[in-house]
XYZ file of C-alpha atoms in Angstrom:
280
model
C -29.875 -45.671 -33.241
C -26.262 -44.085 -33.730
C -24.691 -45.633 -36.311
C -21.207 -44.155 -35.442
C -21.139 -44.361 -31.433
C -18.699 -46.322 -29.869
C -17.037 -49.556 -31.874
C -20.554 -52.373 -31.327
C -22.222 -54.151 -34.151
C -25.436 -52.142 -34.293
C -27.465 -53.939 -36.628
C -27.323 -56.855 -34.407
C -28.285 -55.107 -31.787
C -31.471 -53.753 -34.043
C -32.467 -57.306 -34.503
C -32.262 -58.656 -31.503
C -34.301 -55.856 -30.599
C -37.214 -56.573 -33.188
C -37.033 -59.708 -32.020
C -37.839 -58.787 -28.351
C -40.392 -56.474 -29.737
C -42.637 -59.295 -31.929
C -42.477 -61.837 -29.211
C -44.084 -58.902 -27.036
C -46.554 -58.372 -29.676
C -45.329 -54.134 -30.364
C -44.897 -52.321 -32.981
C -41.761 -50.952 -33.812
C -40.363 -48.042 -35.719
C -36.505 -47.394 -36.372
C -34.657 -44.617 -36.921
C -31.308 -44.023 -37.844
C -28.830 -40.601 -36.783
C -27.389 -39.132 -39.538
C -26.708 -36.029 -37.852
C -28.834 -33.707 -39.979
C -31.435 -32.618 -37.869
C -32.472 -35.311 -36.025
C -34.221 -33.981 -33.331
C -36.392 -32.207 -35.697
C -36.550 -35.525 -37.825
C -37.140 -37.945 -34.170
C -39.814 -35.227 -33.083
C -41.982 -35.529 -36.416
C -41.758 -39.496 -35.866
C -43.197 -39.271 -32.874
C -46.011 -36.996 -33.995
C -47.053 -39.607 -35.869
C -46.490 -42.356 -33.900
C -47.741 -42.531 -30.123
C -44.625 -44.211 -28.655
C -45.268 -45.956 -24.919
C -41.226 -46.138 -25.033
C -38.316 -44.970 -26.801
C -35.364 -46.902 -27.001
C -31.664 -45.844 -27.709
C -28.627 -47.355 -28.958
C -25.839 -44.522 -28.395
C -23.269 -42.891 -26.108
C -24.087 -40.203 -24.345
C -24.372 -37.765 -26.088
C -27.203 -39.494 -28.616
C -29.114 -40.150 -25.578
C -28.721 -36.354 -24.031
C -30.334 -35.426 -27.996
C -33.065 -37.794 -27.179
C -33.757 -36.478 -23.500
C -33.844 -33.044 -25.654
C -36.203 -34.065 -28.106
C -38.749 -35.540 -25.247
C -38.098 -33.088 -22.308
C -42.164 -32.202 -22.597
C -43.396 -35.170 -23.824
C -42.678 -37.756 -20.639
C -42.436 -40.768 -22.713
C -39.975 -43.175 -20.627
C -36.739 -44.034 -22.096
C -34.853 -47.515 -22.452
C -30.856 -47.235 -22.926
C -28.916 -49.516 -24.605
C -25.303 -48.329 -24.310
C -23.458 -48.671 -27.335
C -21.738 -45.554 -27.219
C -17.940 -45.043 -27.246
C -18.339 -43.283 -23.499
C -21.342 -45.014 -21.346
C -21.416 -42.892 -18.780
C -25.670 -42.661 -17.775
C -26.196 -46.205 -18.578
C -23.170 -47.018 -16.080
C -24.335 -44.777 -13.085
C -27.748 -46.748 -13.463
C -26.218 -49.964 -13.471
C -27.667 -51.345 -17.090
C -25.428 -53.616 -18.597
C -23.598 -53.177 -21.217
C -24.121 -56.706 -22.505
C -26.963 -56.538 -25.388
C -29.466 -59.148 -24.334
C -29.166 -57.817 -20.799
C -29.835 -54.064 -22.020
C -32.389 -54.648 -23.689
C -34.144 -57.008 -21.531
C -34.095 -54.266 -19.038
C -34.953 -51.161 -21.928
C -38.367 -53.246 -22.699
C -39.122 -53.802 -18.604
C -41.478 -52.316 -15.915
C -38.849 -50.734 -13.958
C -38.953 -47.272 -14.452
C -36.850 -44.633 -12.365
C -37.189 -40.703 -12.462
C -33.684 -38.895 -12.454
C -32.943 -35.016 -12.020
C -31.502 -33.275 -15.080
C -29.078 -30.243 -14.435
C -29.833 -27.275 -16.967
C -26.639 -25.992 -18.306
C -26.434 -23.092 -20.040
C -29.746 -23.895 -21.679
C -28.731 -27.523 -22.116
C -29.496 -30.752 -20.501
C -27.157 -32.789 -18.736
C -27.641 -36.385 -17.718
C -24.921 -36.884 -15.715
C -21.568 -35.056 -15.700
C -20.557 -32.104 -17.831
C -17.351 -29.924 -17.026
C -14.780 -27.315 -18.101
C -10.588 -27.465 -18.626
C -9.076 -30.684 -18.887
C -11.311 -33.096 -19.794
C -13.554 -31.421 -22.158
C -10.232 -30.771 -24.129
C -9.745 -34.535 -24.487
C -13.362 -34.692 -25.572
C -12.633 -31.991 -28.312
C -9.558 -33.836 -29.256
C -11.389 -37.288 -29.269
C -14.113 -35.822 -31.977
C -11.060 -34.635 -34.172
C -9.709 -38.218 -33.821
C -10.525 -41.311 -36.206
C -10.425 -43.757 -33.841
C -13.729 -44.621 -31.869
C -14.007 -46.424 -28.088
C -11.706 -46.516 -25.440
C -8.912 -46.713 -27.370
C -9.885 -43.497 -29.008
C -9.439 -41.489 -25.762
C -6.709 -43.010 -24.019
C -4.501 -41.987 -28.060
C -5.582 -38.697 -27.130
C -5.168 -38.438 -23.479
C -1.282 -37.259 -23.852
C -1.360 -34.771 -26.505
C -4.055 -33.276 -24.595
C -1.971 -32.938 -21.330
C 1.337 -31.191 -23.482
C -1.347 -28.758 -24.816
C -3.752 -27.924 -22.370
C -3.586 -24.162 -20.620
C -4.505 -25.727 -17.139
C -4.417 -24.639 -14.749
C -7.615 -22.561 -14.857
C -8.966 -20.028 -12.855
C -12.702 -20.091 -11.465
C -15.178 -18.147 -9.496
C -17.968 -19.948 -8.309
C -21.245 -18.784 -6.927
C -23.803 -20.631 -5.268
C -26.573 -19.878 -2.596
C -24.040 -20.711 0.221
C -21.564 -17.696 -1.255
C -18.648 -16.979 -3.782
C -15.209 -19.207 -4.310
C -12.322 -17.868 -6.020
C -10.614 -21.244 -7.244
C -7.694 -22.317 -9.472
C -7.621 -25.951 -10.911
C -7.262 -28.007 -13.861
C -11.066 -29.137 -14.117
C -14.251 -28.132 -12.801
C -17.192 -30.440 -12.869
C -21.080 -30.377 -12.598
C -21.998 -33.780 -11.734
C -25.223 -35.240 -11.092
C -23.549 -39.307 -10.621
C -21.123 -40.809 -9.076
C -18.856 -41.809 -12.100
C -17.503 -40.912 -15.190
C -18.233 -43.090 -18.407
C -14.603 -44.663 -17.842
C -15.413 -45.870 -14.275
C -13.871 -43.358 -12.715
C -15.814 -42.410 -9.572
C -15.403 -38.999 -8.832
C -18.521 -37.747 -7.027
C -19.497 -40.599 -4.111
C -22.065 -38.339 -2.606
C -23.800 -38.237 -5.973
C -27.272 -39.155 -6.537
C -29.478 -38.605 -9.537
C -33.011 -37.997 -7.420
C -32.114 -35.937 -4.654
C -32.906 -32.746 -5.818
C -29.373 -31.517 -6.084
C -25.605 -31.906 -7.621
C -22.457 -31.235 -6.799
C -19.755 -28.843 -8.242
C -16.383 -30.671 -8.141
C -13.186 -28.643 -8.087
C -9.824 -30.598 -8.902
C -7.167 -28.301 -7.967
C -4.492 -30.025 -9.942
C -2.932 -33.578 -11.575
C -1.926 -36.055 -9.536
C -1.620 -39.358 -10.953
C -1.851 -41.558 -7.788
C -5.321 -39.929 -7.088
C -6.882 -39.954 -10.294
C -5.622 -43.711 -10.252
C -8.215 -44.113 -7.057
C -10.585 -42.902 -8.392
C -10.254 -45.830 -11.661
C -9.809 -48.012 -8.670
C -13.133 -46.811 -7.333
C -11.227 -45.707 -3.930
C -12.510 -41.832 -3.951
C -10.818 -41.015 -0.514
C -9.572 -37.522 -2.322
C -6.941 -35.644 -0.534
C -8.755 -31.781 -0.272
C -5.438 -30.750 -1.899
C -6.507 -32.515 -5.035
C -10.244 -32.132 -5.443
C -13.201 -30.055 -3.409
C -16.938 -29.805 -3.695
C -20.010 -27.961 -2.949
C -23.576 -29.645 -3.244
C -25.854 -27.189 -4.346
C -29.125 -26.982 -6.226
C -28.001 -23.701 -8.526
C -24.589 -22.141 -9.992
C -22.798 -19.324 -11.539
C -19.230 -20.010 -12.438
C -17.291 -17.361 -14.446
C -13.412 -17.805 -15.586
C -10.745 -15.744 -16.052
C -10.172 -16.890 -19.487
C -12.222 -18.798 -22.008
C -12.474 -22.889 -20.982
C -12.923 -25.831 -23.010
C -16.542 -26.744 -21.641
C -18.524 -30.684 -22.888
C -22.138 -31.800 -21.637
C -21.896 -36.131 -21.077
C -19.177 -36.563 -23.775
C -19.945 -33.464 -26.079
C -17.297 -30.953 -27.163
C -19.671 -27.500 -26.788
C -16.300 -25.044 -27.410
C -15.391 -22.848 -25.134
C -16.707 -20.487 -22.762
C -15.614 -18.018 -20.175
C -19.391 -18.285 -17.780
C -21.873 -20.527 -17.248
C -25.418 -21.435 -15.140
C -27.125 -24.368 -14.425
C -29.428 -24.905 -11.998
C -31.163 -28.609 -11.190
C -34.131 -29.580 -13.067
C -35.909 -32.677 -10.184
C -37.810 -35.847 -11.314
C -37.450 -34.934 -15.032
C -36.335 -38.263 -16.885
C -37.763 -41.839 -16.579
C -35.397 -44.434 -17.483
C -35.966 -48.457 -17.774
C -33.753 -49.580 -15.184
């Protein structure tokens, strides 16, 4: 459990939880993040404890750490979204509504995901560079948590960003030379705000798309809140591919599902299929 993520009551959460757990006759161990190792700390536990399932109340990014922590261990995970950005839990339709979570983290129902390897890192669902990793930067400077947290910090990021940004992009299929305000390695359809910005999308097909949005334009970013993603090509492109090289002009804010990882002028990632079962 995060204690930090999002703006939820966690320790009713926990209990409810142990609850579920001692009607279903299981032993349960909790741990909390303190952000001092804790994958080191979570791996240890685990050692010692032969977990059929490991449950997490987080954003994002706790739930990334824990995808981390297992990636050779195959234990299956349950989600229960508590985090200030949702975004994996929302793509796979679990609820953010705690009984309903974790009814569905302690069930049968398991699905296998793809994973795209970035840079060395996992991501679950969307990571990206320009725009909206510098909102995620400024969020984690912010004191406000949630929602409300981002949408403070969605201005201030707009009068200061550098956009737009200039990217080459290589994939099996050849090299683009691309200017934009964002560019986006999605393996879902959404963002953790709703906004739906990849409808061809899907998180076990063996591939994942590289979206290009050329520039802002309020009316379709507004769509794509309104889940209508009928993009004008003017405003956003994208190649489906299974591999990636993108290299920029000039160093890019760059975040992995809600986490600020600095900045970086290249990148890789390359799909990693069937690597993540989730309770759904």
């Amino acid at each position: 459990m995060n204690p930090i993520s999002g703006d939820t009551d966690k320790e009713e959460v926990i209990q409810k939880v142990e609850q579920q757990a001692t009607q279903r006759d299981l032993e349960l161990r909790t741990y909390h993040t303190t952000g001092k190792q804790d994958p080191e700390k979570i791996a240890e536990l685990l050692n010692t404890f032969e977990a059929d399932r490991v449950l997490v109340a987080g954003g994002d990014g706790t739930i990334k750490m824990l995808a981390e922590t297992l990636r050779d261990q195959h234990i299956p995970l349950g989600i229960l979204p508590t985090g200030s950005a949702n975004g994996l839990a929302y793509n796979l339709g679990i609820s953010e509504v705690a009984e309903e979570a974790i009814e569905t983290a302690f069930g049968n129902r398991l699905r296998k995901i793809d994973v795209i390897c970035v840079n060395n890192d996992l991501c679950l669902h969307i990571s990206d560079l320009g725009l909206n990793a510098e909102l995620v930067k400024n969020y984690e400077s912010g004191q406000l948590r949630g929602k409300l947290g981002y949408a403070l910090q969605s201005i201030p990021t707009l009068i200061k960003s550098k956009m737009p940004f200039n990217f080459e992009i290589t994939t099996d299929e050849g090299t683009l030379h691309r200017k934009g305000i964002l560019l986006a390695l999605a393996n879902a359809e959404h963002y953790g705000t709703g906004a739906r910005v990849n409808p061809d999308g899907k998180m076990d097909d063996g591939k994942f798309e590289v979206l290009i949005f050329k520039k802002f334009n309020v009316i379709d970013i507004a769509q794509t809140l309104r889940d209508e993603p009928n993009l004008d090509s003017d405003f956003m492109e994208f190649v489906t591919t299974t591999r990636v090289k993108v290299r920029c002009q000039q160093s890019v804010p760059f975040q992995i599902d809600g986490e600020y990882y600095g900045e970086v002028d290249q990148l890789e990632a390359f799909i990693m299929p069937n690597h993540l079962q989730i309770a759904v």
